[in-house]
């Protein structure tokens, strides 16, 4: 009796569905067909017959020792393949399709995960938002997030150098004669920059991003910064070379800009299609979905860190001592046309302050002597403050004037002392790059240098020449915070002398010493270099 009711329900369902689906075969394909299936306690064979009546598809059931489950199913407006899938799921079967289009059903459970529904593409609204950079440089953060580049520590130096070059070229025009300006039309020295029109782009942005498959729609020449890796140009404009300018108007002017960007490039979140920086306000301007902009804000906070500051003091301590001794005799014998003696000032140095002249008959003698001791202590202590991992340079130049004596002898043998003016440049320089380690020690790359003038040297003829000293050291050292260490030192011990004598007469005993000249100089110079780095706290830095 149960079998009869099932057959009757199946026959009624088949007859009803066949009448509703019959006109559709002539107008639609199987893929476009939609069917209604209502099965209650039906066998798999009966269900396949129903689907064949509704869709025209063919089925083959593999024999199995395991019985198929009876089917209870209700579908409305389902695609034929979806109807087959759900019939198999209800019967505990699986299906496949051969090359002839016949569906082969076999025992075994099918993956019950329903097919992923296809929803219509809905455009997610995009926002344009400014992200303010509090402690860092927006250009550095832009390079890190978009291009994965290490910030250039020399960016500020390069900008100052280029700015200085531009200002010097504009403020120091060539000087012409007044006659050249007669009847000449003067033109203004400053010329306006050429204007660049914005290209026509989509209605969403006038300075949009060029995505794959789209035409170029950027403002030409808004290049990036010409750093060590070269600038990034705008549309059609290549970036500069190493350390060179960016493309177009951005070259040299350090204009804001950005190249081709696509979400997922570098650290840019998916959903961001436009990012550029505004150095005037230290902001990043981004366009994208709300979720993507929130992710970008988190990235900016990750990179936006205030670098610590270090104050470095380097002391050059120079101590010197010297002893200079000199004793000499000048002789001149004159009789008629015969002259015998030494050149004036060669034995008795004209610059020696103590002298004794003696003349009798045809003989003239002069004795000059010097005993001089000198000592000194010079401390040069340049000090500079810089950021962590940022190079710093401090220098001081002084042009000092010293007076020296130049000895001139005339034809009569008379010695004349003429004062000379000498200008010597004294410079003190310090170049340093500190790196703060995790244990608050400081690794420093140091190159201090000092220049000075030393003692005034006197030649045998009395002429004076000053010493010019330059001392520097290049070193890498690790120092504790606030600790003073000696980087290096130079000790110079000099002991020199000269002995000059008359031939034969200078070798005679007792009286031979009056025909000799002797000088001796001893110099001892010690240079010690000390360095003291101090990590500045936030209170000391004004943060």
Coordinates of C-alpha atoms in Angstrom, one line a residue:
X1 CA 0.0 0.0 0.0
X2 CA 2.9 2.3 0.8
X3 CA 4.4 1.6 -2.6
X4 CA 1.2 2.6 -4.3
X5 CA 1.0 5.9 -2.6
X6 CA 4.6 6.7 -3.5
X7 CA 4.1 5.9 -7.1
X8 CA 0.9 8.0 -7.2
X9 CA 2.7 11.0 -5.6
X10 CA 5.6 10.7 -8.1
X11 CA 3.3 10.4 -11.1
X12 CA 1.4 13.5 -10.0
X13 CA 4.6 15.5 -9.5
X14 CA 6.0 14.4 -12.9
X15 CA 2.9 15.2 -14.8
X16 CA 2.6 18.7 -13.1
X17 CA 6.2 19.6 -13.6
X18 CA 6.4 18.3 -17.1
X19 CA 3.5 20.5 -18.1
X20 CA 5.1 23.6 -16.5
X21 CA 8.6 23.0 -18.0
X22 CA 7.6 21.7 -21.5
X23 CA 7.4 25.2 -23.2
X24 CA 10.8 26.1 -21.8
X25 CA 12.8 23.5 -23.7
X26 CA 12.3 25.3 -27.0
X27 CA 13.5 28.6 -25.7
X28 CA 16.2 28.0 -23.0
X29 CA 19.2 25.8 -22.5
X30 CA 19.7 23.4 -19.7
X31 CA 21.9 25.8 -17.9
X32 CA 19.2 28.5 -17.9
X33 CA 16.4 26.1 -16.9
X34 CA 14.9 26.4 -13.4
X35 CA 12.9 23.5 -11.9
X36 CA 10.8 22.8 -8.9
X37 CA 11.3 19.4 -7.2
X38 CA 9.1 18.0 -4.4
X39 CA 10.0 14.5 -3.3
X40 CA 8.7 12.6 -0.2
X41 CA 10.1 9.3 0.8
X42 CA 11.1 8.6 -2.8
X43 CA 13.7 6.2 -4.2
X44 CA 16.7 7.4 -6.1
X45 CA 15.5 5.8 -9.3
X46 CA 12.2 7.6 -9.1
X47 CA 14.0 10.9 -8.5
X48 CA 16.3 10.5 -11.5
X49 CA 13.2 9.7 -13.7
X50 CA 11.6 13.0 -12.4
X51 CA 14.8 15.0 -13.2
X52 CA 14.9 13.4 -16.7
X53 CA 11.3 14.4 -17.3
X54 CA 12.0 18.0 -16.1
X55 CA 15.4 18.6 -17.7
X56 CA 16.0 16.0 -20.4
X57 CA 19.3 14.9 -18.6
X58 CA 20.3 11.2 -18.6
X59 CA 21.4 9.3 -15.5
X60 CA 23.1 5.9 -14.8
X61 CA 23.1 4.4 -11.3
X62 CA 26.0 2.1 -10.3
X63 CA 24.9 -1.0 -8.5
X64 CA 25.9 -1.1 -4.9
X65 CA 25.7 -3.5 -2.0
X66 CA 24.7 -0.6 0.3
X67 CA 21.2 0.6 -0.2
X68 CA 20.5 4.2 -1.1
X69 CA 18.5 6.3 1.4
X70 CA 15.1 7.4 0.6
X71 CA 14.8 11.0 -0.5
X72 CA 12.8 13.8 1.1
X73 CA 13.4 17.1 -0.8
X74 CA 11.7 20.3 -1.7
X75 CA 13.3 22.8 -4.2
X76 CA 11.9 25.7 -6.0
X77 CA 13.6 27.5 -8.9
X78 CA 16.8 25.4 -8.7
X79 CA 19.3 24.9 -11.5
X80 CA 19.4 21.3 -12.8
X81 CA 22.9 20.6 -11.5
X82 CA 22.0 22.0 -8.1
X83 CA 18.9 19.8 -8.0
X84 CA 21.1 16.7 -8.9
X85 CA 23.5 17.7 -6.1
X86 CA 20.8 17.9 -3.4
X87 CA 19.2 14.7 -4.6
X88 CA 22.5 12.9 -4.2
X89 CA 23.1 14.4 -0.8
X90 CA 19.6 13.3 0.4
X91 CA 20.2 9.8 -1.0
X92 CA 23.8 9.4 0.3
X93 CA 25.2 9.2 -3.2
X94 CA 27.8 11.0 -5.3
X95 CA 27.7 11.9 -9.0
X96 CA 30.1 12.6 -11.8
X97 CA 29.5 13.5 -15.5
X98 CA 31.2 11.6 -18.4
X99 CA 32.1 13.0 -21.8
X100 CA 28.7 12.2 -23.2
X101 CA 26.9 14.3 -20.6
X102 CA 25.5 11.4 -18.7
X103 CA 25.4 11.8 -14.9
X104 CA 26.7 8.6 -13.2
X105 CA 25.4 8.2 -9.6
X106 CA 27.2 5.9 -7.1
X107 CA 27.0 5.1 -3.5
X108 CA 29.1 7.4 -1.2
X109 CA 28.5 10.7 0.4
X110 CA 29.1 13.8 -1.6
X111 CA 30.7 16.9 -0.2
X112 CA 27.8 18.5 1.6
X113 CA 29.3 22.1 1.4
X114 CA 26.9 24.0 -0.9
X115 CA 28.3 26.0 -3.7
X116 CA 29.5 29.5 -3.0
X117 CA 26.7 31.8 -3.9
X118 CA 27.6 34.5 -6.4
X119 CA 26.6 37.9 -5.3
X120 CA 26.6 40.9 -7.6
X121 CA 29.7 43.1 -7.4
X122 CA 29.0 45.9 -5.0
X123 CA 31.4 48.8 -5.1
X124 CA 32.7 49.5 -1.6
X125 CA 32.7 53.3 -0.9
X126 CA 36.2 54.8 -0.6
X127 CA 37.3 57.6 1.7
X128 CA 40.0 60.2 1.3
X129 CA 41.6 61.0 4.7
X130 CA 44.7 62.7 6.1
X131 CA 46.9 60.8 8.4
X132 CA 49.1 63.2 10.5
X133 CA 52.6 62.1 11.3
X134 CA 53.4 63.3 14.8
X135 CA 57.1 62.6 15.4
X136 CA 58.7 61.4 12.2
X137 CA 59.1 62.7 8.7
X138 CA 56.1 61.9 6.5
X139 CA 58.4 61.4 3.5
X140 CA 60.4 58.7 5.4
X141 CA 57.3 56.9 6.5
X142 CA 55.9 57.1 2.9
X143 CA 59.1 55.5 1.6
X144 CA 59.0 52.8 4.2
X145 CA 55.4 51.8 3.7
X146 CA 55.1 52.2 0.0
X147 CA 58.5 51.2 -1.3
X148 CA 60.1 49.4 1.7
X149 CA 63.1 51.8 1.6
X150 CA 65.4 52.7 4.5
X151 CA 65.1 56.4 5.3
X152 CA 68.0 58.4 3.9
X153 CA 69.8 60.1 6.8
X154 CA 71.4 62.6 4.4
X155 CA 68.0 63.8 3.0
X156 CA 68.1 67.1 5.1
X157 CA 71.7 67.8 4.1
X158 CA 70.9 67.3 0.4
X159 CA 67.9 69.6 0.6
X160 CA 69.9 72.3 2.3
X161 CA 72.7 71.9 -0.2
X162 CA 70.4 72.2 -3.2
X163 CA 68.5 75.1 -1.7
X164 CA 71.7 76.9 -1.1
X165 CA 72.9 76.3 -4.6
X166 CA 69.6 77.7 -6.0
X167 CA 69.7 80.7 -3.8
X168 CA 73.3 81.5 -4.6
X169 CA 72.6 81.2 -8.3
X170 CA 69.7 83.6 -8.1
X171 CA 71.1 86.1 -5.6
X172 CA 74.6 86.5 -7.2
X173 CA 74.1 87.5 -10.8
X174 CA 77.1 88.2 -12.9
X175 CA 78.4 91.8 -12.5
X176 CA 78.5 93.8 -15.7
X177 CA 79.9 97.2 -16.5
X178 CA 77.5 100.2 -16.2
X179 CA 77.9 100.9 -19.9
X180 CA 76.3 97.5 -20.7
X181 CA 73.0 98.7 -19.2
X182 CA 72.6 101.7 -21.4
X183 CA 69.6 101.4 -23.7
X184 CA 69.0 97.9 -22.5
X185 CA 65.6 96.6 -21.4
X186 CA 65.9 95.1 -18.0
X187 CA 64.0 91.9 -17.4
X188 CA 63.1 90.5 -14.0
X189 CA 65.6 88.1 -12.6
X190 CA 63.0 85.7 -11.2
X191 CA 61.0 83.9 -13.9
X192 CA 57.7 82.2 -13.2
X193 CA 57.6 78.4 -13.4
X194 CA 55.8 77.0 -16.5
X195 CA 52.3 75.9 -15.7
X196 CA 51.2 72.3 -16.1
X197 CA 47.6 71.5 -16.8
X198 CA 46.0 68.6 -15.1
X199 CA 45.0 65.8 -17.5
X200 CA 41.4 64.7 -17.7
X201 CA 40.9 61.8 -15.4
X202 CA 38.0 60.1 -13.8
X203 CA 35.5 62.2 -11.9
X204 CA 36.7 60.8 -8.6
X205 CA 40.1 62.5 -8.4
X206 CA 42.1 65.1 -10.4
X207 CA 45.4 63.4 -9.4
X208 CA 44.4 59.8 -9.5
X209 CA 46.4 56.7 -9.5
X210 CA 47.3 54.7 -12.5
X211 CA 46.2 51.2 -12.0
X212 CA 46.9 48.3 -14.3
X213 CA 44.9 48.7 -17.5
X214 CA 44.2 52.3 -17.0
X215 CA 45.6 55.3 -18.8
X216 CA 48.1 57.6 -17.1
X217 CA 46.3 60.2 -15.1
X218 CA 48.9 61.8 -12.9
X219 CA 50.2 65.3 -12.7
X220 CA 53.4 65.2 -14.6
X221 CA 56.6 65.9 -12.8
X222 CA 55.4 65.7 -9.2
X223 CA 58.5 63.6 -8.5
X224 CA 59.7 62.3 -5.2
X225 CA 62.9 63.1 -3.3
X226 CA 66.2 62.7 -5.1
X227 CA 67.8 60.6 -2.4
X228 CA 70.6 58.0 -2.6
X229 CA 68.4 55.7 -4.7
X230 CA 67.3 58.5 -7.0
X231 CA 64.0 60.4 -7.2
X232 CA 60.7 59.0 -8.4
X233 CA 59.2 60.9 -11.3
X234 CA 55.7 61.6 -12.3
X235 CA 53.9 60.4 -15.5
X236 CA 56.4 59.7 -18.2
X237 CA 59.2 61.3 -16.2
X238 CA 61.9 59.0 -15.0
X239 CA 63.4 59.6 -11.6
X240 CA 66.9 61.2 -11.1
X241 CA 70.1 59.2 -10.8
X242 CA 71.7 58.4 -7.5
X243 CA 71.3 61.5 -5.3
X244 CA 69.7 63.3 -8.3
X245 CA 66.5 65.1 -8.6
X246 CA 63.1 63.7 -9.3
X247 CA 61.2 63.9 -12.6
X248 CA 59.6 66.9 -14.0
X249 CA 58.8 69.9 -11.7
X250 CA 59.5 67.7 -8.7
X251 CA 63.2 67.5 -9.7
X252 CA 65.2 69.5 -7.3
X253 CA 62.1 71.1 -5.8
X254 CA 61.3 68.0 -3.7
X255 CA 57.6 68.0 -4.8
X256 CA 55.1 65.7 -3.3
X257 CA 54.2 62.8 -5.5
X258 CA 53.9 59.1 -5.9
X259 CA 54.2 56.5 -8.6
X260 CA 52.1 53.6 -9.6
X261 CA 50.4 52.1 -6.6
X262 CA 48.3 49.1 -6.1
X263 CA 46.9 47.7 -2.8
X264 CA 49.1 45.0 -1.4
X265 CA 52.3 46.5 -2.8
X266 CA 55.0 46.9 -0.1
X267 CA 53.1 47.4 3.2
X268 CA 50.2 49.2 1.6
X269 CA 47.0 47.4 2.7
X270 CA 44.6 46.0 0.2
X271 CA 41.9 48.5 -0.5
X272 CA 44.3 51.5 -0.7
X273 CA 44.7 52.8 -4.2
X274 CA 46.3 56.2 -3.6
X275 CA 48.9 57.6 -1.1
X276 CA 51.0 60.6 -1.2
X277 CA 52.7 62.9 1.4
X278 CA 52.3 66.6 2.1
X279 CA 55.5 68.0 3.6
X280 CA 53.9 71.3 4.4
X281 CA 51.7 69.7 7.1
X282 CA 53.7 66.5 7.6
X283 CA 50.6 64.4 6.6
X284 CA 50.0 61.3 4.5
X285 CA 46.9 61.6 2.3
X286 CA 45.3 58.2 1.4
X287 CA 42.3 57.0 -0.5
X288 CA 40.7 53.6 0.1
X289 CA 38.1 51.7 2.1
X290 CA 37.5 52.6 5.7
X291 CA 39.0 49.3 6.9
X292 CA 42.1 49.7 4.8
X293 CA 42.7 53.3 6.0
X294 CA 42.5 52.1 9.6
X295 CA 45.1 49.5 8.8
X296 CA 47.3 52.2 7.2
X297 CA 46.9 54.4 10.3
X298 CA 48.2 51.5 12.4
X299 CA 51.2 51.1 10.1
X300 CA 51.9 54.9 10.4
X301 CA 51.8 54.6 14.2
X302 CA 54.2 51.7 14.0
X303 CA 56.8 53.7 12.0
X304 CA 56.1 57.1 13.7
X305 CA 58.7 57.0 16.5
X306 CA 60.6 60.0 17.8
X307 CA 64.4 59.2 17.6
X308 CA 66.4 59.7 20.7
X309 CA 69.1 62.4 20.8
X310 CA 72.7 62.3 21.8
X311 CA 75.1 65.1 22.8
X312 CA 78.7 64.4 22.0
X313 CA 81.6 66.4 23.4
X314 CA 85.2 65.8 22.2
X315 CA 88.1 67.4 23.9
X316 CA 91.5 67.9 22.3
X317 CA 94.1 68.6 25.0
X318 CA 97.5 69.6 23.7
X319 CA 100.5 70.2 26.0
X320 CA 103.9 71.3 24.7
X321 CA 107.3 72.2 26.0
X322 CA 110.4 73.3 24.1
X323 CA 113.9 74.4 24.7
X324 CA 116.0 76.2 22.0
X325 CA 119.7 77.0 22.4
X326 CA 121.9 78.8 19.9
X327 CA 125.5 80.2 20.0
X328 CA 127.5 81.5 17.1
X329 CA 130.3 83.7 16.0
X330 CA 130.6 85.8 12.8
X331 CA 134.1 86.8 11.7
X332 CA 135.2 89.2 9.0
X333 CA 138.8 90.1 8.1
X334 CA 139.4 92.8 5.6
X335 CA 142.7 94.0 4.2
X336 CA 142.7 95.9 0.9
X337 CA 140.9 93.8 -1.6
X338 CA 141.1 90.7 0.5
X339 CA 138.0 89.6 2.5
X340 CA 138.0 86.6 4.8
X341 CA 135.1 85.4 6.9
X342 CA 131.6 84.0 6.8
X343 CA 128.4 85.3 5.4
X344 CA 126.7 87.6 8.0
X345 CA 124.0 85.7 9.9
X346 CA 125.2 82.2 8.9
X347 CA 127.0 81.5 12.2
X348 CA 125.6 84.1 14.5
X349 CA 121.9 84.0 13.6
X350 CA 120.5 87.4 13.0
X351 CA 117.3 86.5 14.8
X352 CA 119.0 85.6 18.1
X353 CA 118.3 88.5 20.5
X354 CA 121.6 88.5 22.5
X355 CA 124.7 89.8 20.6
X356 CA 128.1 91.2 21.2
X357 CA 130.1 93.1 18.5
X358 CA 133.8 93.7 18.6
X359 CA 136.0 95.4 16.0
X360 CA 139.7 96.2 16.0
X361 CA 141.9 97.0 13.1
X362 CA 141.0 94.8 10.1
X363 CA 139.0 92.3 12.2
X364 CA 135.3 92.4 13.1
X365 CA 133.6 89.9 15.3
X366 CA 130.0 89.4 16.3
X367 CA 128.6 86.9 18.9
X368 CA 124.9 86.0 19.1
X369 CA 123.2 83.7 21.6
X370 CA 119.8 82.4 22.4
X371 CA 118.3 80.4 25.2
X372 CA 114.6 80.0 25.0
X373 CA 112.1 77.8 26.8
X374 CA 108.4 77.5 25.8
X375 CA 105.4 75.7 27.2
X376 CA 101.7 75.6 26.5
X377 CA 98.4 73.9 27.0
X378 CA 95.6 74.1 24.5
X379 CA 92.1 72.7 25.0
X380 CA 89.7 72.5 22.1
X381 CA 86.3 71.1 23.0
X382 CA 83.7 71.0 20.1
X383 CA 80.3 69.8 21.1
X384 CA 77.4 68.8 19.0
X385 CA 73.9 67.3 19.4
X386 CA 72.3 65.0 16.9
X387 CA 69.6 62.4 16.5
X388 CA 70.1 58.7 16.8
X389 CA 71.8 57.3 13.6
X390 CA 71.9 60.8 12.1
X391 CA 75.3 62.3 11.1
X392 CA 76.2 65.7 12.5
X393 CA 78.9 68.1 11.7
X394 CA 80.2 71.2 13.5
X395 CA 83.0 73.4 12.5
X396 CA 84.6 76.7 13.4
X397 CA 87.1 78.6 11.3
X398 CA 89.2 81.5 12.5
X399 CA 91.7 83.4 10.4
X400 CA 94.4 84.8 12.7
X401 CA 97.2 87.1 11.9
X402 CA 100.7 86.7 13.2
X403 CA 103.8 88.8 12.5
X404 CA 107.1 87.3 11.6
X405 CA 110.5 88.8 10.8
X406 CA 112.1 88.6 7.4
X407 CA 115.8 89.3 7.4
X408 CA 117.2 91.2 4.4
X409 CA 120.9 92.0 4.0
X410 CA 122.1 94.8 1.7
X411 CA 125.3 94.8 -0.4
X412 CA 127.3 96.4 2.4
X413 CA 126.6 93.4 4.7
X414 CA 124.1 95.3 6.8
X415 CA 121.2 93.3 8.1
X416 CA 117.7 94.7 7.9
X417 CA 114.8 93.1 9.7
X418 CA 111.4 93.6 7.9
X419 CA 108.2 92.5 9.6
X420 CA 105.9 90.3 7.6
X421 CA 102.1 89.7 8.0
X422 CA 101.0 86.1 7.9
X423 CA 97.4 85.0 8.0
X424 CA 96.7 81.4 9.2
X425 CA 93.4 79.7 9.2
X426 CA 92.6 77.8 12.4
X427 CA 89.7 75.4 12.2
X428 CA 88.0 73.0 14.5
X429 CA 85.7 70.4 13.1
X430 CA 83.7 67.4 14.4
X431 CA 81.8 64.9 12.3
X432 CA 79.9 62.2 14.2
X433 CA 77.2 59.6 13.8
X434 CA 76.0 58.0 17.0
X435 CA 74.0 54.9 17.4
X436 CA 72.2 54.1 20.6
X437 CA 72.3 50.4 21.5
X438 CA 69.7 48.5 23.5
X439 CA 71.8 48.6 26.6
X440 CA 72.1 52.4 26.4
X441 CA 75.7 52.2 25.3
X442 CA 76.6 54.4 22.3
X443 CA 78.5 53.3 19.2
X444 CA 80.0 56.4 17.6
X445 CA 81.6 56.9 14.3
X446 CA 83.9 59.9 15.0
X447 CA 86.2 62.1 12.9
X448 CA 87.3 65.2 14.9
X449 CA 90.0 67.5 13.5
X450 CA 91.7 70.6 14.7
X451 CA 94.2 73.0 13.1
X452 CA 96.5 75.5 14.9
X453 CA 99.8 77.2 14.5
X454 CA 102.7 76.2 16.7
X455 CA 106.0 77.7 17.4
X456 CA 107.7 80.2 15.2
X457 CA 110.8 78.7 13.7
X458 CA 113.9 80.9 13.0
X459 CA 116.2 80.1 10.2
X460 CA 120.0 80.6 10.3
X461 CA 119.6 84.0 8.6
X462 CA 117.0 85.1 11.2
X463 CA 113.9 84.6 9.0
X464 CA 110.9 83.4 10.9
X465 CA 108.3 80.8 9.7
X466 CA 105.3 79.6 11.9
X467 CA 104.4 76.0 12.3
X468 CA 101.0 74.9 11.0
X469 CA 99.5 71.9 12.8
X470 CA 96.6 69.7 11.8
X471 CA 95.5 66.8 14.0
X472 CA 92.6 64.5 13.5
X473 CA 91.4 61.0 14.3
X474 CA 88.9 58.6 12.6
X475 CA 87.6 56.0 15.0
X476 CA 84.6 53.8 15.8
X477 CA 84.1 53.3 19.5
X478 CA 81.4 52.0 21.9
X479 CA 81.0 54.2 25.0
X480 CA 78.7 54.0 28.0
X481 CA 76.2 56.8 28.5
X482 CA 77.9 59.8 30.2
X483 CA 81.3 58.1 30.4
X484 CA 84.4 59.9 29.3
X485 CA 87.0 57.8 27.5
X486 CA 90.3 58.6 25.7
X487 CA 90.0 57.9 22.0
X488 CA 93.6 58.3 21.2
X489 CA 96.8 60.3 21.7
X490 CA 99.9 61.5 19.9
X491 CA 103.2 62.1 21.6
X492 CA 105.9 63.9 19.6
X493 CA 109.4 64.2 21.1
X494 CA 111.9 66.1 18.9
X495 CA 115.6 66.7 19.7
X496 CA 117.5 68.2 16.8
X497 CA 120.6 70.3 16.5
X498 CA 123.2 71.6 14.1
X499 CA 127.0 72.2 14.3
X500 CA 128.7 74.5 11.9
X501 CA 132.4 75.4 12.0
X502 CA 135.2 77.1 10.1
X503 CA 137.5 74.7 8.3
X504 CA 140.8 74.1 10.1
X505 CA 140.2 77.0 12.6
X506 CA 137.2 75.2 14.1
X507 CA 139.3 72.2 14.9
X508 CA 141.9 74.0 16.9
X509 CA 141.9 73.4 20.7
X510 CA 140.6 76.1 23.0
X511 CA 140.3 78.8 20.4
X512 CA 138.4 76.5 18.0
X513 CA 135.1 77.1 19.8
X514 CA 135.1 80.7 18.7
X515 CA 134.9 79.5 15.1
X516 CA 131.9 77.3 15.5
X517 CA 128.2 77.6 15.6
X518 CA 125.9 75.4 17.5
X519 CA 122.1 75.2 17.7
X520 CA 119.9 72.7 19.6
X521 CA 116.1 72.4 19.9
X522 CA 114.1 70.1 22.0
X523 CA 110.3 69.9 21.5
X524 CA 107.8 67.7 23.4
X525 CA 104.2 67.7 22.3
X526 CA 101.4 65.5 23.7
X527 CA 97.9 65.3 22.3
X528 CA 95.1 63.5 24.1
X529 CA 91.6 63.1 22.7
X530 CA 88.6 62.5 25.0
X531 CA 85.0 61.9 24.1
X532 CA 81.9 62.1 26.3
X533 CA 78.5 61.1 24.8
X534 CA 75.3 61.7 26.7
X535 CA 71.9 60.4 25.8
X536 CA 69.4 63.2 26.3
X537 CA 66.1 62.4 28.1
X538 CA 62.7 63.6 26.8
X539 CA 62.7 66.5 29.3
X540 CA 66.1 67.7 28.1
X541 CA 65.1 67.5 24.5
X542 CA 61.9 69.5 25.0
X543 CA 59.7 66.6 24.0

